[in-house]
């Protein structure tokens, strides 16, 4: 059974809903899933997972959240095994998903195996929630 972490930052709940649906998708294929706020996990715990989904809104001028998520990402890039499978998810207000394009590229450059990503404008639609479930399944396969 795969052990999967869904680790996110959310203020108003848009990213949190995506996290829940990614978790649902992964669990539907039998994965052991932990859903955690980034404030609830230490970077070195990343090694207990076979795959992780990482989520953030676009904040602070079209970047991932800078107080908690940015330092977490900066540390796990040194701790995670090479080619660790990941999915990135998030929500934006006005950057049209540019923060996600930048984030995907950064994680690829750091030798993560980016299996997929989703960026939604504010609250996700029903269709986008279905895609989030599919991303969860991708990690669990
Ligand atoms: C303080 C603050 C800063 C934000 N900065 C940006 C930004 O730079 N670019 C952008 O596209 N959206 C920005 N947003 C919009 C959020 O990314 C968007 O509302 C998102 O859905 C919030 O996710 P959440 O509900 O999980 O907290 C900002 C929102 C807040 C509250």
mmCIF file of C-alpha atoms and ligand atoms in Angstrom:
data_model
loop_
_atom_site.group_PDB
_atom_site.id
_atom_site.type_symbol
_atom_site.label_atom_id
_atom_site.label_comp_id
_atom_site.label_asym_id
_atom_site.label_seq_id
_atom_site.Cartn_x
_atom_site.Cartn_y
_atom_site.Cartn_z
ATOM 1 C CA UNK A 1 0.000 0.000 0.000
ATOM 2 C CA UNK A 2 1.357 3.436 -0.911
ATOM 3 C CA UNK A 3 1.714 6.037 1.817
ATOM 4 C CA UNK A 4 0.770 9.477 0.540
ATOM 5 C CA UNK A 5 0.991 12.896 2.175
ATOM 6 C CA UNK A 6 -1.291 15.749 1.156
ATOM 7 C CA UNK A 7 0.359 18.863 2.609
ATOM 8 C CA UNK A 8 -1.083 22.309 2.079
ATOM 9 C CA UNK A 9 -1.558 25.892 3.208
ATOM 10 C CA UNK A 10 -4.983 27.521 2.960
ATOM 11 C CA UNK A 11 -6.541 30.619 4.458
ATOM 12 C CA UNK A 12 -10.069 30.745 3.023
ATOM 13 C CA UNK A 13 -10.537 27.068 2.162
ATOM 14 C CA UNK A 14 -10.156 26.966 -1.628
ATOM 15 C CA UNK A 15 -6.886 25.016 -1.496
ATOM 16 C CA UNK A 16 -8.250 22.894 1.345
ATOM 17 C CA UNK A 17 -11.141 21.616 -0.808
ATOM 18 C CA UNK A 18 -8.653 20.539 -3.474
ATOM 19 C CA UNK A 19 -6.600 18.745 -0.794
ATOM 20 C CA UNK A 20 -9.657 16.820 0.358
ATOM 21 C CA UNK A 21 -10.471 15.685 -3.174
ATOM 22 C CA UNK A 22 -6.900 14.630 -3.927
ATOM 23 C CA UNK A 23 -7.062 12.584 -0.731
ATOM 24 C CA UNK A 24 -10.382 11.021 -1.771
ATOM 25 C CA UNK A 25 -8.929 10.018 -5.145
ATOM 26 C CA UNK A 26 -5.829 8.438 -3.611
ATOM 27 C CA UNK A 27 -7.850 6.581 -0.973
ATOM 28 C CA UNK A 28 -10.156 5.184 -3.672
ATOM 29 C CA UNK A 29 -7.165 3.217 -4.982
ATOM 30 C CA UNK A 30 -6.311 1.924 -1.521
ATOM 31 C CA UNK A 31 -3.557 4.370 -0.531
ATOM 32 C CA UNK A 32 -2.836 5.232 3.095
ATOM 33 C CA UNK A 33 -3.295 9.027 3.007
ATOM 34 C CA UNK A 34 -2.384 11.702 5.561
ATOM 35 C CA UNK A 35 -3.785 15.207 4.988
ATOM 36 C CA UNK A 36 -1.863 17.883 6.882
ATOM 37 C CA UNK A 37 -1.542 21.624 7.084
ATOM 38 C CA UNK A 38 2.064 22.542 6.363
ATOM 39 C CA UNK A 39 2.239 23.949 9.910
ATOM 40 C CA UNK A 40 1.532 20.440 11.252
ATOM 41 C CA UNK A 41 4.491 18.660 9.663
ATOM 42 C CA UNK A 42 8.270 18.870 9.878
ATOM 43 C CA UNK A 43 10.237 18.825 6.619
ATOM 44 C CA UNK A 44 12.153 15.654 7.561
ATOM 45 C CA UNK A 45 8.859 13.742 7.774
ATOM 46 C CA UNK A 46 8.701 13.891 3.967
ATOM 47 C CA UNK A 47 10.772 10.699 3.782
ATOM 48 C CA UNK A 48 7.963 8.578 5.280
ATOM 49 C CA UNK A 49 5.836 9.081 2.167
ATOM 50 C CA UNK A 50 6.053 7.315 -1.211
ATOM 51 C CA UNK A 51 4.490 10.368 -2.881
ATOM 52 C CA UNK A 52 3.147 13.763 -1.842
ATOM 53 C CA UNK A 53 0.689 16.380 -3.035
ATOM 54 C CA UNK A 54 1.660 19.952 -2.132
ATOM 55 C CA UNK A 55 -0.833 22.803 -2.175
ATOM 56 C CA UNK A 56 -0.743 26.586 -1.820
ATOM 57 C CA UNK A 57 -2.642 29.665 -2.940
ATOM 58 C CA UNK A 58 -0.926 32.322 -4.997
ATOM 59 C CA UNK A 59 0.161 34.964 -2.488
ATOM 60 C CA UNK A 60 2.633 37.786 -2.027
ATOM 61 C CA UNK A 61 2.758 38.902 -5.658
ATOM 62 C CA UNK A 62 2.075 35.625 -7.470
ATOM 63 C CA UNK A 63 4.213 33.268 -5.408
ATOM 64 C CA UNK A 64 3.441 30.285 -3.179
ATOM 65 C CA UNK A 65 2.675 31.260 0.409
ATOM 66 C CA UNK A 66 5.903 32.665 1.828
ATOM 67 C CA UNK A 67 5.743 32.280 5.634
ATOM 68 C CA UNK A 68 5.205 28.520 5.940
ATOM 69 C CA UNK A 69 5.031 26.825 2.535
ATOM 70 C CA UNK A 70 8.107 28.475 1.022
ATOM 71 C CA UNK A 71 10.467 27.450 3.890
ATOM 72 C CA UNK A 72 8.966 23.934 3.848
ATOM 73 C CA UNK A 73 9.602 23.557 0.108
ATOM 74 C CA UNK A 74 13.083 24.966 0.492
ATOM 75 C CA UNK A 75 13.916 22.285 3.059
ATOM 76 C CA UNK A 76 12.265 19.249 1.470
ATOM 77 C CA UNK A 77 14.149 19.810 -1.766
ATOM 78 C CA UNK A 78 17.245 18.729 0.179
ATOM 79 C CA UNK A 79 15.564 15.888 2.117
ATOM 80 C CA UNK A 80 13.324 14.132 -0.418
ATOM 81 C CA UNK A 81 14.694 11.264 -2.506
ATOM 82 C CA UNK A 82 15.501 12.064 -6.134
ATOM 83 C CA UNK A 83 12.515 11.668 -8.460
ATOM 84 C CA UNK A 84 9.979 11.609 -5.656
ATOM 85 C CA UNK A 85 6.521 11.605 -7.296
ATOM 86 C CA UNK A 86 4.560 14.760 -6.489
ATOM 87 C CA UNK A 87 1.421 16.606 -7.508
ATOM 88 C CA UNK A 88 1.090 20.374 -7.079
ATOM 89 C CA UNK A 89 -2.241 22.093 -6.484
ATOM 90 C CA UNK A 90 -3.401 25.583 -5.724
ATOM 91 C CA UNK A 91 -5.700 28.517 -6.221
ATOM 92 C CA UNK A 92 -5.163 32.056 -7.443
ATOM 93 C CA UNK A 93 -7.099 35.304 -7.612
ATOM 94 C CA UNK A 94 -5.718 37.084 -10.648
ATOM 95 C CA UNK A 95 -2.412 35.636 -11.878
ATOM 96 C CA UNK A 96 -4.113 33.116 -14.245
ATOM 97 C CA UNK A 97 -2.098 30.302 -12.721
ATOM 98 C CA UNK A 98 1.344 31.758 -13.402
ATOM 99 C CA UNK A 99 2.461 30.953 -9.866
ATOM 100 C CA UNK A 100 1.729 27.297 -10.599
ATOM 101 C CA UNK A 101 3.715 27.279 -13.863
ATOM 102 C CA UNK A 102 6.666 28.709 -11.926
ATOM 103 C CA UNK A 103 6.225 26.214 -9.080
ATOM 104 C CA UNK A 104 6.046 23.193 -11.399
ATOM 105 C CA UNK A 105 9.236 24.279 -13.163
ATOM 106 C CA UNK A 106 11.023 24.866 -9.879
ATOM 107 C CA UNK A 107 10.148 21.410 -8.554
ATOM 108 C CA UNK A 108 11.227 19.763 -11.808
ATOM 109 C CA UNK A 109 14.520 21.630 -11.555
ATOM 110 C CA UNK A 110 14.860 20.236 -8.014
ATOM 111 C CA UNK A 111 14.514 16.680 -9.415
ATOM 112 C CA UNK A 112 10.983 15.949 -8.270
ATOM 113 C CA UNK A 113 8.865 13.800 -10.589
ATOM 114 C CA UNK A 114 5.916 16.150 -11.124
ATOM 115 C CA UNK A 115 3.029 13.842 -12.070
ATOM 116 C CA UNK A 116 0.529 16.634 -12.559
ATOM 117 C CA UNK A 117 -0.792 19.938 -11.292
ATOM 118 C CA UNK A 118 -3.950 21.956 -10.976
ATOM 119 C CA UNK A 119 -4.461 25.677 -10.450
ATOM 120 C CA UNK A 120 -7.992 27.036 -10.046
ATOM 121 C CA UNK A 121 -9.358 30.581 -9.922
ATOM 122 C CA UNK A 122 -10.655 31.093 -6.364
ATOM 123 C CA UNK A 123 -13.082 28.212 -5.531
ATOM 124 C CA UNK A 124 -12.772 25.043 -7.658
ATOM 125 C CA UNK A 125 -15.621 24.012 -9.969
ATOM 126 C CA UNK A 126 -17.135 20.516 -9.858
ATOM 127 C CA UNK A 127 -15.067 19.590 -12.903
ATOM 128 C CA UNK A 128 -11.882 20.827 -11.268
ATOM 129 C CA UNK A 129 -12.679 18.778 -8.165
ATOM 130 C CA UNK A 130 -12.960 15.709 -10.398
ATOM 131 C CA UNK A 131 -9.527 16.514 -11.814
ATOM 132 C CA UNK A 132 -8.176 16.816 -8.268
ATOM 133 C CA UNK A 133 -9.457 13.298 -7.541
ATOM 134 C CA UNK A 134 -7.740 12.043 -10.696
ATOM 135 C CA UNK A 135 -4.469 13.607 -9.520
ATOM 136 C CA UNK A 136 -4.843 11.762 -6.226
ATOM 137 C CA UNK A 137 -5.253 8.524 -8.146
ATOM 138 C CA UNK A 138 -2.119 9.285 -10.182
ATOM 139 C CA UNK A 139 -0.103 9.412 -6.958
ATOM 140 C CA UNK A 140 -1.637 6.188 -5.661
ATOM 141 C CA UNK A 141 -1.087 4.117 -8.814
HETATM 142 C C1 LIG B 1 -3.204 38.417 1.341
HETATM 143 C C2 LIG B 1 -3.552 37.814 0.002
HETATM 144 C C3 LIG B 1 -2.652 37.908 -1.054
HETATM 145 C C4 LIG B 1 -2.966 37.376 -2.311
HETATM 146 N N1 LIG B 1 -2.054 37.498 -3.334
HETATM 147 C C5 LIG B 1 -2.364 36.999 -4.552
HETATM 148 C C6 LIG B 1 -1.447 37.126 -5.633
HETATM 149 O O1 LIG B 1 -0.344 37.663 -5.490
HETATM 150 N N2 LIG B 1 -1.810 36.654 -6.853
HETATM 151 C C7 LIG B 1 -3.017 36.038 -7.067
HETATM 152 O O2 LIG B 1 -3.301 35.621 -8.190
HETATM 153 N N3 LIG B 1 -3.908 35.882 -6.052
HETATM 154 C C8 LIG B 1 -3.613 36.345 -4.806
HETATM 155 N N4 LIG B 1 -4.513 36.192 -3.768
HETATM 156 C C9 LIG B 1 -5.775 35.442 -3.992
HETATM 157 C C10 LIG B 1 -5.674 33.988 -3.465
HETATM 158 O O3 LIG B 1 -4.638 33.286 -4.111
HETATM 159 C C11 LIG B 1 -7.006 33.267 -3.720
HETATM 160 O O4 LIG B 1 -8.051 33.975 -3.064
HETATM 161 C C12 LIG B 1 -7.002 31.812 -3.263
HETATM 162 O O5 LIG B 1 -8.208 31.201 -3.698
HETATM 163 C C13 LIG B 1 -6.900 31.676 -1.756
HETATM 164 O O6 LIG B 1 -6.826 30.308 -1.414
HETATM 165 P P1 LIG B 1 -7.395 29.786 -0.023
HETATM 166 O O7 LIG B 1 -8.911 29.959 -0.060
HETATM 167 O O8 LIG B 1 -7.027 28.336 0.055
HETATM 168 O O9 LIG B 1 -6.765 30.589 1.072
HETATM 169 C C14 LIG B 1 -4.216 36.730 -2.515
HETATM 170 C C15 LIG B 1 -5.111 36.617 -1.436
HETATM 171 C C16 LIG B 1 -4.803 37.160 -0.196
HETATM 172 C C17 LIG B 1 -5.805 37.040 0.939
#
